[in-house]
Protein backbone atom coordinates (compact mmCIF):
# COMPACT_ATOMS: atom_id res chain seq x y z
CA UNK A 1 0.00 0.00 0.00
CA UNK A 2 1.33 3.42 -0.96
CA UNK A 3 1.50 6.60 1.02
CA UNK A 4 -1.67 8.49 1.85
CA UNK A 5 -2.08 11.40 -0.56
CA UNK A 6 -3.55 14.77 0.41
CA UNK A 7 -6.85 14.14 -1.41
CA UNK A 8 -7.25 10.81 0.37
CA UNK A 9 -6.46 12.41 3.73
CA UNK A 10 -9.09 15.13 3.15
CA UNK A 11 -11.71 12.55 2.15
CA UNK A 12 -10.87 10.40 5.18
CA UNK A 13 -11.11 13.43 7.47
CA UNK A 14 -14.51 14.39 6.02
CA UNK A 15 -15.74 10.80 6.28
CA UNK A 16 -14.75 10.58 9.93
CA UNK A 17 -16.35 13.95 10.69
CA UNK A 18 -19.64 12.77 9.14
CA UNK A 19 -19.47 9.46 11.04
CA UNK A 20 -18.91 11.45 14.26
CA UNK A 21 -22.11 13.41 13.62
CA UNK A 22 -20.70 16.78 12.57
CA UNK A 23 -23.36 18.76 10.71
CA UNK A 24 -22.94 19.57 7.04
CA UNK A 25 -22.55 23.33 7.53
CA UNK A 26 -19.71 22.90 10.01
CA UNK A 27 -18.07 20.30 7.76
CA UNK A 28 -18.33 22.68 4.82
CA UNK A 29 -16.51 25.32 6.83
CA UNK A 30 -13.81 22.93 8.05
CA UNK A 31 -13.21 21.69 4.49
CA UNK A 32 -12.97 25.23 3.14
CA UNK A 33 -15.68 24.65 0.56
CA UNK A 34 -17.11 27.69 -1.22
CA UNK A 35 -20.65 26.58 -0.40
CA UNK A 36 -22.50 23.83 1.41
CA UNK A 37 -23.61 22.58 -2.02
CA UNK A 38 -20.03 21.52 -2.71
CA UNK A 39 -20.00 19.57 0.55
CA UNK A 40 -23.30 17.84 -0.23
CA UNK A 41 -22.20 17.07 -3.79
CA UNK A 42 -18.97 15.47 -2.56
CA UNK A 43 -20.05 13.83 0.68
CA UNK A 44 -23.85 13.64 0.66
CA UNK A 45 -23.76 9.91 -0.04
CA UNK A 46 -21.98 9.41 3.31
CA UNK A 47 -24.51 11.33 5.37
CA UNK A 48 -26.88 9.24 7.45
CA UNK A 49 -30.60 8.99 6.99
CA UNK A 50 -33.06 8.42 4.23
CA UNK A 51 -36.11 10.32 3.05
CA UNK A 52 -38.32 7.82 4.93
CA UNK A 53 -36.36 8.39 8.15
CA UNK A 54 -36.64 12.15 7.73
CA UNK A 55 -40.41 11.88 7.24
CA UNK A 56 -40.72 9.68 10.34
CA UNK A 57 -38.71 12.17 12.40
CA UNK A 58 -40.98 15.01 11.29
CA UNK A 59 -44.11 12.96 12.04
CA UNK A 60 -42.82 12.20 15.54
CA UNK A 61 -41.92 15.84 16.16
CA UNK A 62 -45.25 17.19 14.94
CA UNK A 63 -47.19 14.53 16.85
CA UNK A 64 -45.47 15.58 20.07
CA UNK A 65 -46.24 19.26 19.42
CA UNK A 66 -49.93 18.45 18.77
CA UNK A 67 -50.07 16.46 22.02
CA UNK A 68 -48.42 19.33 23.93
CA UNK A 69 -50.99 21.72 22.52
CA UNK A 70 -53.87 19.41 23.46
CA UNK A 71 -52.50 19.05 27.00
CA UNK A 72 -52.22 22.83 27.32
CA UNK A 73 -55.84 23.24 26.22
CA UNK A 74 -56.98 20.60 28.75
CA UNK A 75 -55.02 22.33 31.52
CA UNK A 76 -56.37 25.77 30.62
CA UNK A 77 -59.97 24.59 30.57
CA UNK A 78 -59.72 22.66 33.87
mmCIF file of N, CA and C in Angstrom:
data_model
loop_
_atom_site.group_PDB
_atom_site.id
_atom_site.type_symbol
_atom_site.label_atom_id
_atom_site.label_comp_id
_atom_site.label_asym_id
_atom_site.label_seq_id
_atom_site.Cartn_x
_atom_site.Cartn_y
_atom_site.Cartn_z
ATOM 1 N N UNK A 1 0.847 -1.182 0.000
ATOM 2 C CA UNK A 1 0.000 0.000 0.000
ATOM 3 C C UNK A 1 0.889 1.240 0.000
ATOM 4 N N UNK A 2 0.546 2.194 -0.837
ATOM 5 C CA UNK A 2 1.333 3.415 -0.960
ATOM 6 C C UNK A 2 1.045 4.406 0.149
ATOM 7 N N UNK A 3 1.699 5.521 0.055
ATOM 8 C CA UNK A 3 1.505 6.596 1.025
ATOM 9 C C UNK A 3 0.145 7.248 0.820
ATOM 10 N N UNK A 4 -0.394 7.778 1.894
ATOM 11 C CA UNK A 4 -1.670 8.493 1.853
ATOM 12 C C UNK A 4 -1.450 9.851 1.198
ATOM 13 N N UNK A 5 -2.188 10.116 0.139
ATOM 14 C CA UNK A 5 -2.080 11.397 -0.559
ATOM 15 C C UNK A 5 -3.017 12.418 0.097
ATOM 16 N N UNK A 6 -2.779 13.689 -0.188
ATOM 17 C CA UNK A 6 -3.547 14.769 0.414
ATOM 18 C C UNK A 6 -5.043 14.601 0.150
ATOM 19 N N UNK A 7 -5.430 14.309 -1.081
ATOM 20 C CA UNK A 7 -6.847 14.142 -1.413
ATOM 21 C C UNK A 7 -7.465 13.024 -0.578
ATOM 22 N N UNK A 8 -6.752 11.929 -0.428
ATOM 23 C CA UNK A 8 -7.251 10.808 0.372
ATOM 24 C C UNK A 8 -7.372 11.199 1.841
ATOM 25 N N UNK A 9 -6.411 11.956 2.334
ATOM 26 C CA UNK A 9 -6.457 12.406 3.729
ATOM 27 C C UNK A 9 -7.664 13.319 3.963
ATOM 28 N N UNK A 10 -7.922 14.234 3.013
ATOM 29 C CA UNK A 10 -9.088 15.127 3.146
ATOM 30 C C UNK A 10 -10.388 14.326 3.151
ATOM 31 N N UNK A 11 -10.487 13.358 2.240
ATOM 32 C CA UNK A 11 -11.709 12.553 2.152
ATOM 33 C C UNK A 11 -11.888 11.719 3.425
ATOM 34 N N UNK A 12 -10.808 11.169 3.935
ATOM 35 C CA UNK A 12 -10.870 10.398 5.176
ATOM 36 C C UNK A 12 -11.302 11.282 6.333
ATOM 37 N N UNK A 13 -10.733 12.474 6.426
ATOM 38 C CA UNK A 13 -11.111 13.432 7.468
ATOM 39 C C UNK A 13 -12.609 13.743 7.389
ATOM 40 N N UNK A 14 -13.089 14.068 6.192
ATOM 41 C CA UNK A 14 -14.506 14.391 6.017
ATOM 42 C C UNK A 14 -15.376 13.194 6.381
ATOM 43 N N UNK A 15 -14.977 12.011 5.974
ATOM 44 C CA UNK A 15 -15.741 10.799 6.277
ATOM 45 C C UNK A 15 -15.846 10.575 7.782
ATOM 46 N N UNK A 16 -14.731 10.744 8.483
ATOM 47 C CA UNK A 16 -14.747 10.582 9.933
ATOM 48 C C UNK A 16 -15.600 11.657 10.615
ATOM 49 N N UNK A 17 -15.538 12.875 10.121
ATOM 50 C CA UNK A 17 -16.351 13.953 10.687
ATOM 51 C C UNK A 17 -17.841 13.629 10.536
ATOM 52 N N UNK A 18 -18.243 13.137 9.372
ATOM 53 C CA UNK A 18 -19.642 12.768 9.143
ATOM 54 C C UNK A 18 -20.033 11.626 10.067
ATOM 55 N N UNK A 19 -19.190 10.605 10.167
ATOM 56 C CA UNK A 19 -19.474 9.462 11.042
ATOM 57 C C UNK A 19 -19.596 9.896 12.499
ATOM 58 N N UNK A 20 -18.861 10.940 12.887
ATOM 59 C CA UNK A 20 -18.907 11.446 14.259
ATOM 60 C C UNK A 20 -20.149 12.298 14.522
ATOM 61 N N UNK A 21 -20.885 12.650 13.447
ATOM 62 C CA UNK A 21 -22.114 13.412 13.625
ATOM 63 C C UNK A 21 -21.984 14.907 13.405
ATOM 64 N N UNK A 22 -20.871 15.356 12.840
ATOM 65 C CA UNK A 22 -20.698 16.783 12.573
ATOM 66 C C UNK A 22 -21.697 17.204 11.494
ATOM 67 N N UNK A 23 -22.361 18.336 11.697
ATOM 68 C CA UNK A 23 -23.364 18.760 10.715
ATOM 69 C C UNK A 23 -22.700 19.281 9.446
ATOM 70 N N UNK A 24 -23.467 19.250 8.369
ATOM 71 C CA UNK A 24 -22.937 19.566 7.042
ATOM 72 C C UNK A 24 -22.393 20.992 6.947
ATOM 73 N N UNK A 25 -23.018 21.942 7.597
ATOM 74 C CA UNK A 25 -22.551 23.335 7.528
ATOM 75 C C UNK A 25 -21.177 23.477 8.182
ATOM 76 N N UNK A 26 -21.015 22.850 9.342
ATOM 77 C CA UNK A 26 -19.715 22.900 10.008
ATOM 78 C C UNK A 26 -18.661 22.185 9.162
ATOM 79 N N UNK A 27 -19.007 21.031 8.608
ATOM 80 C CA UNK A 27 -18.067 20.304 7.764
ATOM 81 C C UNK A 27 -17.658 21.145 6.562
ATOM 82 N N UNK A 28 -18.612 21.819 5.965
ATOM 83 C CA UNK A 28 -18.328 22.680 4.818
ATOM 84 C C UNK A 28 -17.287 23.740 5.182
ATOM 85 N N UNK A 29 -17.456 24.311 6.362
ATOM 86 C CA UNK A 29 -16.513 25.325 6.833
ATOM 87 C C UNK A 29 -15.132 24.717 7.088
ATOM 88 N N UNK A 30 -15.089 23.581 7.759
ATOM 89 C CA UNK A 30 -13.813 22.925 8.047
ATOM 90 C C UNK A 30 -13.071 22.544 6.768
ATOM 91 N N UNK A 31 -13.821 22.129 5.746
ATOM 92 C CA UNK A 31 -13.209 21.689 4.495
ATOM 93 C C UNK A 31 -12.813 22.860 3.603
ATOM 94 N N UNK A 32 -13.298 24.060 3.932
ATOM 95 C CA UNK A 32 -12.969 25.230 3.141
ATOM 96 C C UNK A 32 -13.727 25.296 1.823
ATOM 97 N N UNK A 33 -14.885 24.638 1.779
ATOM 98 C CA UNK A 33 -15.681 24.655 0.557
ATOM 99 C C UNK A 33 -16.326 26.022 0.351
ATOM 100 N N UNK A 34 -16.526 26.389 -0.901
ATOM 101 C CA UNK A 34 -17.106 27.693 -1.222
ATOM 102 C C UNK A 34 -18.584 27.762 -0.878
ATOM 103 N N UNK A 35 -19.240 26.618 -0.790
ATOM 104 C CA UNK A 35 -20.651 26.577 -0.401
ATOM 105 C C UNK A 35 -20.971 25.200 0.153
ATOM 106 N N UNK A 36 -22.076 25.116 0.870
ATOM 107 C CA UNK A 36 -22.497 23.825 1.413
ATOM 108 C C UNK A 36 -22.898 22.872 0.286
ATOM 109 N N UNK A 37 -23.275 23.421 -0.863
ATOM 110 C CA UNK A 37 -23.609 22.584 -2.021
ATOM 111 C C UNK A 37 -22.418 21.720 -2.426
ATOM 112 N N UNK A 38 -21.238 22.285 -2.379
ATOM 113 C CA UNK A 38 -20.032 21.524 -2.708
ATOM 114 C C UNK A 38 -19.893 20.352 -1.747
ATOM 115 N N UNK A 39 -20.108 20.612 -0.465
ATOM 116 C CA UNK A 39 -20.004 19.572 0.549
ATOM 117 C C UNK A 39 -21.019 18.471 0.290
ATOM 118 N N UNK A 40 -22.268 18.851 0.032
ATOM 119 C CA UNK A 40 -23.296 17.843 -0.233
ATOM 120 C C UNK A 40 -23.001 17.071 -1.515
ATOM 121 N N UNK A 41 -22.520 17.755 -2.534
ATOM 122 C CA UNK A 41 -22.201 17.072 -3.787
ATOM 123 C C UNK A 41 -21.089 16.034 -3.590
ATOM 124 N N UNK A 42 -20.106 16.370 -2.767
ATOM 125 C CA UNK A 42 -18.969 15.466 -2.559
ATOM 126 C C UNK A 42 -19.228 14.385 -1.522
ATOM 127 N N UNK A 43 -19.957 14.734 -0.459
ATOM 128 C CA UNK A 43 -20.053 13.826 0.682
ATOM 129 C C UNK A 43 -21.484 13.455 1.072
ATOM 130 N N UNK A 44 -22.457 13.915 0.322
ATOM 131 C CA UNK A 44 -23.851 13.640 0.656
ATOM 132 C C UNK A 44 -24.156 12.155 0.763
ATOM 133 N N UNK A 45 -23.502 11.348 -0.060
ATOM 134 C CA UNK A 45 -23.757 9.906 -0.038
ATOM 135 C C UNK A 45 -23.299 9.261 1.271
ATOM 136 N N UNK A 46 -22.464 9.950 2.030
ATOM 137 C CA UNK A 46 -21.981 9.412 3.307
ATOM 138 C C UNK A 46 -22.849 9.837 4.493
ATOM 139 N N UNK A 47 -23.720 10.797 4.269
ATOM 140 C CA UNK A 47 -24.513 11.332 5.373
ATOM 141 C C UNK A 47 -25.654 10.384 5.713
ATOM 142 N N UNK A 48 -25.888 10.218 7.019
ATOM 143 C CA UNK A 48 -26.883 9.240 7.454
ATOM 144 C C UNK A 48 -28.307 9.683 7.139
ATOM 145 N N UNK A 49 -29.184 8.715 7.131
ATOM 146 C CA UNK A 49 -30.602 8.993 6.995
ATOM 147 C C UNK A 49 -31.110 8.853 5.578
ATOM 148 N N UNK A 50 -32.373 8.536 5.503
ATOM 149 C CA UNK A 50 -33.057 8.419 4.229
ATOM 150 C C UNK A 50 -34.256 9.346 4.252
ATOM 151 N N UNK A 51 -34.903 9.483 3.116
ATOM 152 C CA UNK A 51 -36.108 10.315 3.055
ATOM 153 C C UNK A 51 -37.185 9.764 3.990
ATOM 154 N N UNK A 52 -37.312 8.445 4.051
ATOM 155 C CA UNK A 52 -38.317 7.821 4.927
ATOM 156 C C UNK A 52 -38.016 8.117 6.392
ATOM 157 N N UNK A 53 -36.742 8.070 6.766
ATOM 158 C CA UNK A 53 -36.363 8.387 8.148
ATOM 159 C C UNK A 53 -36.635 9.846 8.465
ATOM 160 N N UNK A 54 -36.372 10.725 7.517
ATOM 161 C CA UNK A 54 -36.644 12.146 7.726
ATOM 162 C C UNK A 54 -38.135 12.383 7.917
ATOM 163 N N UNK A 55 -38.958 11.738 7.110
ATOM 164 C CA UNK A 55 -40.412 11.877 7.237
ATOM 165 C C UNK A 55 -40.885 11.358 8.585
ATOM 166 N N UNK A 56 -40.338 10.244 9.038
ATOM 167 C CA UNK A 56 -40.719 9.680 10.339
ATOM 168 C C UNK A 56 -40.315 10.610 11.481
ATOM 169 N N UNK A 57 -39.137 11.219 11.375
ATOM 170 C CA UNK A 57 -38.711 12.175 12.403
ATOM 171 C C UNK A 57 -39.661 13.364 12.473
ATOM 172 N N UNK A 58 -40.054 13.882 11.323
ATOM 173 C CA UNK A 58 -40.983 15.009 11.293
ATOM 174 C C UNK A 58 -42.340 14.605 11.863
ATOM 175 N N UNK A 59 -42.838 13.443 11.499
ATOM 176 C CA UNK A 59 -44.110 12.961 12.042
ATOM 177 C C UNK A 59 -44.063 12.872 13.564
ATOM 178 N N UNK A 60 -42.978 12.329 14.090
ATOM 179 C CA UNK A 60 -42.817 12.201 15.541
ATOM 180 C C UNK A 60 -42.790 13.577 16.203
ATOM 181 N N UNK A 61 -42.028 14.489 15.613
ATOM 182 C CA UNK A 61 -41.923 15.843 16.163
ATOM 183 C C UNK A 61 -43.276 16.538 16.165
ATOM 184 N N UNK A 62 -43.960 16.510 15.034
ATOM 185 C CA UNK A 62 -45.252 17.191 14.942
ATOM 186 C C UNK A 62 -46.291 16.545 15.840
ATOM 187 N N UNK A 63 -46.270 15.222 15.954
ATOM 188 C CA UNK A 63 -47.193 14.529 16.854
ATOM 189 C C UNK A 63 -47.005 14.966 18.300
ATOM 190 N N UNK A 64 -45.754 15.121 18.705
ATOM 191 C CA UNK A 64 -45.469 15.576 20.068
ATOM 192 C C UNK A 64 -45.953 17.002 20.282
ATOM 193 N N UNK A 65 -45.775 17.874 19.281
ATOM 194 C CA UNK A 65 -46.238 19.262 19.418
ATOM 195 C C UNK A 65 -47.765 19.309 19.507
ATOM 196 N N UNK A 66 -48.457 18.495 18.723
ATOM 197 C CA UNK A 66 -49.925 18.445 18.771
ATOM 198 C C UNK A 66 -50.373 17.986 20.157
ATOM 199 N N UNK A 67 -49.715 16.967 20.688
ATOM 200 C CA UNK A 67 -50.071 16.462 22.019
ATOM 201 C C UNK A 67 -49.802 17.511 23.096
ATOM 202 N N UNK A 68 -48.709 18.249 22.980
ATOM 203 C CA UNK A 68 -48.421 19.328 23.930
ATOM 204 C C UNK A 68 -49.512 20.393 23.879
ATOM 205 N N UNK A 69 -49.937 20.730 22.666
ATOM 206 C CA UNK A 69 -50.990 21.721 22.517
ATOM 207 C C UNK A 69 -52.309 21.239 23.114
ATOM 208 N N UNK A 70 -52.635 19.968 22.893
ATOM 209 C CA UNK A 70 -53.869 19.406 23.458
ATOM 210 C C UNK A 70 -53.796 19.393 24.983
ATOM 211 N N UNK A 71 -52.646 19.059 25.538
ATOM 212 C CA UNK A 71 -52.498 19.052 26.997
ATOM 213 C C UNK A 71 -52.633 20.457 27.568
ATOM 214 N N UNK A 72 -52.098 21.447 26.862
ATOM 215 C CA UNK A 72 -52.215 22.833 27.317
ATOM 216 C C UNK A 72 -53.666 23.276 27.319
ATOM 217 N N UNK A 73 -54.413 22.884 26.290
ATOM 218 C CA UNK A 73 -55.844 23.239 26.222
ATOM 219 C C UNK A 73 -56.592 22.584 27.363
ATOM 220 N N UNK A 74 -56.316 21.299 27.643
ATOM 221 C CA UNK A 74 -56.984 20.599 28.751
ATOM 222 C C UNK A 74 -56.677 21.276 30.092
ATOM 223 N N UNK A 75 -55.427 21.679 30.280
ATOM 224 C CA UNK A 75 -55.020 22.327 31.520
ATOM 225 C C UNK A 75 -55.706 23.685 31.664
ATOM 226 N N UNK A 76 -55.784 24.429 30.582
ATOM 227 C CA UNK A 76 -56.375 25.765 30.624
ATOM 228 C C UNK A 76 -57.883 25.710 30.868
ATOM 229 N N UNK A 77 -58.527 24.656 30.403
ATOM 230 C CA UNK A 77 -59.973 24.585 30.571
ATOM 231 C C UNK A 77 -60.366 23.846 31.837
ATOM 232 N N UNK A 78 -59.414 23.387 32.626
ATOM 233 C CA UNK A 78 -59.725 22.665 33.867
ATOM 234 C C UNK A 78 -59.880 23.614 35.033
#
